[in-house]
Amino acid sequence: MLHIPILRHGAPYRSIDTQRVAHYRTREPFVELSMANPGLIRRDLLRQREVREKLAAFPTSVLLEMCRRAADYFMNDTLPVGDETQTPDEYVRQLSATTGMPHVLVRKNMKKIYGAMAEMESVIAGLTRGLDLSILDTGHGMHEGHAVSFFPRTDSLGVVLPSNSPGVHSLWIPAVAMKIPLVLKPGGSEPWSPYRIAQAMIKAGIPAETFCFYPTEHAGANEILRSCGRGMFFGDSSSVGKYASDPRIELHGTGYSKVVIGEDQIDEWEKYIDVIAASIAENGGRSCINASGVWAPRHGREIAEALAERLSKIVPRDAEDPEAQIAPFANAQVAARISAIVDAGLQEEGATDVTAKYRPERLVEKDGATYLLPTVVHCESPEHALANREFLFPFASVVEVEQERMPEVFGPSLVVTAITEDEALINRLIASPHVDRLNIGPIPTMQIAWDQPHEGNLFEHLYARRAFQRAAAGSGK
Amino acid sequence: MSSGTATDIAARSKAVREALDAHVREIIEWHFNPETGCPFWLDYASKLDWDPRREIHSYDDLRRFGNFQDEWLRGGPVRRWVPKGLADRPIYVFETGGSTGVPKSRISIEDFRIDYELFSETLPDEFFPKGSDWLMLGPSGPRRLRLAVEHLAQFRGGISFCVDLDPRWVIKLIKWGEMAMMERYKQHVIDQAVTILKAHPNIRCMFTTPKLLEALCEKVSLKKAGITGVFCGGTEMTPQFHRFAVEELMEGAYFAPTYGNTLMGLAVHKPFDPADNYAIIYYPPTPRAVIEVVDPDQPSLLVGYGETGRVRLTTLTREFFMPRFLERDEAERQEPCETYPWDGVRNVRPFSRLQTSVVEGVY
C-alpha cells in the first residue's frame, strides 16, 4: 500500500504510528499515513528560526520565479509521493479515491492551485497593495513616497487543513514567497495536495526545510498552532470557536456566503438564475465561498422553484464522468446526519424543501457511495432555523426579507454577491463589518481574483509594519 | 540460566503458576482470617454463603469474587482497608484519580517500598549507577510516586530531588480550554527541573512522565545534564513515543518505561528488543500482582495472545487484596518471555469505549 511519510523540515520520516485512509466507495484501505506524535512536532519546531533564515536569504524575485516553476511542476510533472512517484493523473485519481471528489472537479481545483503559484506575483501585489517586493529582502524601503519597514511576525505559518476542497490550498501557498516556512497538518482524507505542492516547490528550488508536513491527531494540530507564531485553521463552526480569541490564528470556518438581490433588480430575477445556480453548486457545493443563501425582498418562491428545477438535474455520476458535479460523502453517516438536520429544520413551519418534488430522496446511494442531492429550501423569514445554514453539499435557502433589514440580518458572510445598483444598499454593504468579500453585480460567489485577499490578508497576518526613520549618512557628525 | 526455548519458558510458566496459586492461598488466608484481615473483606465474607478460606485454592478460583468495584475505594472510612494484622504499623494513604469527585484511596505500609525494590532489580547499574542522585519530576501530593521514587533512590544509595506537578490542576486547565496557562504551568515545572539539574551534578537518574520528558528535552540535553537513566511512567506511551524517546531524547541514556498505578504497583518493561519494533510490553510483579487482558463484553474470559481486550488487574499483597479490577485501559495480551515467564500486556492505552471521559494532561 502507498505510504505517505511525515516531512520533518523536508526530510521524510516513517512513523510507527500509522493511519489508513479508505477508498470512499469500496471502504478498502487505500493509503497509509505516518502519524506524527506531538512531541516530535514540538521538537522539530525548535528549529523554526534557523529554517526561516535559510528561506529568507533568497531574494523575493527568485522565490517568485521558483513559484512559477513549481506551478508547472505541480500541474504537469511526475513528483515523489512517499517512496513512489505520482503523475498528475495519479494525483487526480488518488485525491478522488479518498475524498470522493469527481475527477473533473479535482482538475478544476488543480488549476486553481496552479493559478495561485503561477500568478504569485499578482497575488503578493494584491496582498501588499503593490509594495516593491525588494522591501521584503531588505526589510525597509520607499513605498508611494513614504519610508516603510516591515518585519515578520513569525518564523513559520502553521496550517491545520481541511479535506473538503483542494482549492483552499491556494490560500497558504503565498507564505513561501513571503519567506515564511510552512508547518502543514493535512486533512484526514486529503494529504495529497499539500504533499504534492511541497514536492513541486522543492523541485523548483525552494529549500526542502521550508516544509513540515505532519499528519497528526488533534493534540498534534494544537501543538502546531501553539508552536507557530502565526496559524491558519480550517474547520466547522464548533471547532474554530476554540481559537476565536487567539489573534495569532486566522480562522476559516463556515462561510455562510450569499447572493443578495436588491429591490431595483428583483423583478428581473430570471436574468440572474445562472449566476445564482453556479454560486450554489459549483465545486460540488463544498466550498465556503459557495452560496448557501439567496436573500431577496420578494419572488422568493419563484426563485426557489427555478433553482430547484435546475439543480435537481444534478445527479450522482461516476468519479471519472466529465459531467459529474457532486461528490459522495467519504463517510455515509455524515451524509445521513446532515440530511436529518435538514429534515428537522423543515419540521418548523415556514420552510419548504422545494427540490423535494423533483427528486424522491435527498440522501441517495449509487454504486456503494452515498450522496446528498442538491437541495433548495424556501424560507418565509430570515428567523427560520434553515435560513442561514451551510452544509457540505449544494444546499441553499431562498429567504424573503425586506431590503431595509439588509445587511444587518445576514450575520457574518464570507462572500456576498449583491445584485443591485442601489447605491444606498451598496454603501450599507460596503460599511458592514459582517461582509468579508463583496461582489457588486452578477458575479458568482465562487469567482476569485488573484489580487484580492480572502478572509483576512495573509501579508498582514505574517508581517507587521514598524515606524521607520533613517538619518542621512554622516548627518550625526 | 534459562535457555529461553519455548519448552523451557512453558515449564517455567507452569512453576510460576503453581507459586501464584500458593501465594493466592496465603493471601486469602490473611485477608479473610478474623485475626489478620481488614474490616472490608471480613464484612464482605460475612455476607457470602461460602467461605473464601475454604474454597479459594488457586488464582482461577478468584473468579468467585466477580470484579472488584472501584467505587469501594471512594470514600471512608479508610481504616476499613487496614488489615488487623498490620493495624499497629504506620499507615499511608495514596490516591488515584480524583480530577473530579472523590478519588480512589488505597492504604499502604511497605508495599510501595517493596514494589520499588523489586523494580530496582530490573534497572541496569551501568545506566542507573548506585550512589548517584535522582530527580523525581512528576506528580507527588496524594500519590505514592514521590515517596516510591525517593525510596528507590535511597535503596540504590542516592538522594532524590523532587519537583512537583499537580495533574488535577492540569486536567482542569485542559477541560477549561486554558491551553496557554497549561503550557505556562508546564514550563514552570520544567524551569525548576532545569535549575535542579544544573545545580546538582551528581544527579544521574530520573523519573518523569512522557510529556514532561519531552518538555525537559526541549530545554536541556540529557547527555549534557549528565542523565544516564530515565524511568518513565504515569501515562500512556505509544510505540512511536517510545521510539522517539530512544532515538531523539535519550542521547544514549537508558529508557525504562513502566506501567502501573497506586492500586497495582509497578509493571516493568520487557528488555529492549529490536524485533518488538518499539512495542511497549509490560510484565507485572507476579505473584504480588497479575495483569490480564479480557474480553470487554465477557470480562470473565481472557482473550488470546496478540488479541486486544480490556486490562484486568489483581493485587495480592498482605496490605491490599484487589481481585479482578477492570482498569480503564486496553491492550494486547502478550506471551510470557524468557525474563518474565508469565503473561504480559502490549501497548496499553486508554480503553477506547471510555475514551471520551478520560482526559490525560501533561502528567
Short mmCIF file of C-alpha atoms in Angstrom, two decimals, chain B residues 123-246:
data_model
loop_
_atom_site.label_atom_id
_atom_site.label_comp_id
_atom_site.label_asym_id
_atom_site.label_seq_id
_atom_site.Cartn_x
_atom_site.Cartn_y
_atom_site.Cartn_z
CA LEU B 123 17.47 -1.35 36.40
CA PRO B 124 20.94 -1.79 34.90
CA ASP B 125 23.61 -0.36 37.20
CA GLU B 126 25.59 0.87 34.22
CA PHE B 127 22.86 3.41 33.46
CA PHE B 128 21.37 3.85 36.93
CA PRO B 129 24.63 3.94 38.92
CA LYS B 130 24.39 3.01 42.58
CA GLY B 131 25.09 6.01 44.76
CA SER B 132 24.07 8.55 42.16
CA ASP B 133 21.31 11.04 42.89
CA TRP B 134 17.87 11.20 41.29
CA LEU B 135 15.43 13.80 40.06
CA MET B 136 11.78 12.95 40.65
CA LEU B 137 9.94 15.15 38.13
CA GLY B 138 6.25 14.35 38.34
CA PRO B 139 3.16 14.26 40.46
CA SER B 140 3.56 13.99 44.21
CA GLY B 141 0.79 15.24 46.52
CA PRO B 142 -1.59 12.39 47.33
CA ARG B 143 0.21 9.94 45.07
CA ARG B 144 2.70 7.39 46.19
CA LEU B 145 5.06 8.20 43.35
CA ARG B 146 7.21 10.74 45.15
CA LEU B 147 7.77 8.52 48.20
CA ALA B 148 8.29 5.50 45.99
CA VAL B 149 10.89 7.14 43.74
CA GLU B 150 12.59 8.65 46.75
CA HIS B 151 12.78 5.20 48.31
CA LEU B 152 14.13 3.80 45.04
CA ALA B 153 16.88 6.41 45.07
CA GLN B 154 17.68 5.72 48.73
CA PHE B 155 17.59 1.96 48.18
CA ARG B 156 20.20 2.45 45.47
CA GLY B 157 22.32 4.66 47.72
CA GLY B 158 21.28 8.01 46.29
CA ILE B 159 19.26 11.06 47.23
CA SER B 160 16.15 12.15 45.36
CA PHE B 161 15.46 15.77 44.43
CA CYS B 162 11.77 16.44 43.78
CA VAL B 163 9.86 18.82 41.56
CA ASP B 164 6.09 18.62 41.92
CA LEU B 165 3.34 18.70 39.31
CA ASP B 166 -0.36 18.77 40.14
CA PRO B 167 -2.11 16.70 37.48
CA ARG B 168 -5.58 17.53 38.74
CA TRP B 169 -4.93 21.20 38.03
CA VAL B 170 -3.60 20.33 34.58
CA ILE B 171 -6.74 18.34 33.78
CA LYS B 172 -8.89 21.28 34.87
CA LEU B 173 -6.93 23.66 32.65
CA ILE B 174 -7.41 21.33 29.69
CA LYS B 175 -11.14 21.00 30.35
CA TRP B 176 -11.45 24.77 30.52
CA GLY B 177 -9.53 25.15 27.27
CA GLU B 178 -6.81 27.12 29.10
CA MET B 179 -4.06 25.66 26.97
CA ALA B 180 -1.79 28.68 27.26
CA MET B 181 -2.00 28.52 31.04
CA MET B 182 -1.32 24.80 30.95
CA GLU B 183 1.78 25.50 28.89
CA ARG B 184 2.94 28.12 31.38
CA TYR B 185 2.41 25.73 34.25
CA LYS B 186 4.37 23.05 32.44
CA GLN B 187 7.20 25.50 31.81
CA HIS B 188 7.13 26.48 35.48
CA VAL B 189 7.66 22.82 36.37
CA ILE B 190 10.38 22.35 33.76
CA ASP B 191 12.22 25.51 34.79
CA GLN B 192 12.52 24.12 38.32
CA ALA B 193 13.84 20.82 36.96
CA VAL B 194 16.44 22.57 34.81
CA THR B 195 17.60 24.60 37.79
CA ILE B 196 18.00 21.48 39.93
CA LEU B 197 19.84 19.58 37.19
CA LYS B 198 22.28 22.43 36.65
CA ALA B 199 22.93 22.85 40.37
CA HIS B 200 23.45 19.19 41.27
CA PRO B 201 25.87 17.35 39.01
CA ASN B 202 25.55 14.09 40.92
CA ILE B 203 22.03 13.60 39.53
CA ARG B 204 22.38 10.76 37.01
CA CYS B 205 18.91 9.20 37.11
CA MET B 206 15.41 10.50 36.91
CA PHE B 207 11.77 9.61 36.97
CA THR B 208 9.40 11.61 34.82
CA THR B 209 6.24 11.37 32.72
CA PRO B 210 6.30 11.19 28.90
CA LYS B 211 5.13 14.75 28.34
CA LEU B 212 7.43 16.23 30.96
CA LEU B 213 10.32 14.30 29.43
CA GLU B 214 9.59 15.86 26.04
CA ALA B 215 9.31 19.30 27.58
CA LEU B 216 12.53 18.90 29.59
CA CYS B 217 14.45 17.77 26.50
CA GLU B 218 13.36 20.94 24.72
CA LYS B 219 15.29 22.88 27.35
CA VAL B 220 18.30 20.70 28.10
CA SER B 221 20.33 17.91 26.58
CA LEU B 222 20.07 14.90 28.91
CA LYS B 223 23.61 14.00 27.99
CA LYS B 224 24.97 17.42 28.87
CA ALA B 225 22.95 17.35 32.07
CA GLY B 226 24.65 14.07 32.97
CA ILE B 227 21.50 11.93 32.93
CA THR B 228 22.25 8.31 32.06
CA GLY B 229 18.99 6.58 33.01
CA VAL B 230 15.34 7.64 32.76
CA PHE B 231 12.48 5.78 34.38
CA CYS B 232 9.28 6.95 32.71
CA GLY B 233 5.64 6.31 33.50
CA GLY B 234 2.41 7.79 34.69
CA THR B 235 0.52 7.97 31.41
CA GLU B 236 0.08 6.10 28.15
CA MET B 237 3.13 5.63 25.97
CA THR B 238 2.77 4.68 22.33
CA PRO B 239 5.37 2.70 20.39
CA GLN B 240 6.02 5.83 18.35
CA PHE B 241 6.69 7.81 21.52
CA HIS B 242 8.99 5.02 22.72
CA ARG B 243 10.99 5.20 19.52
CA PHE B 244 11.03 8.99 19.55
CA ALA B 245 12.29 8.99 23.13
CA VAL B 246 15.03 6.43 22.46
#
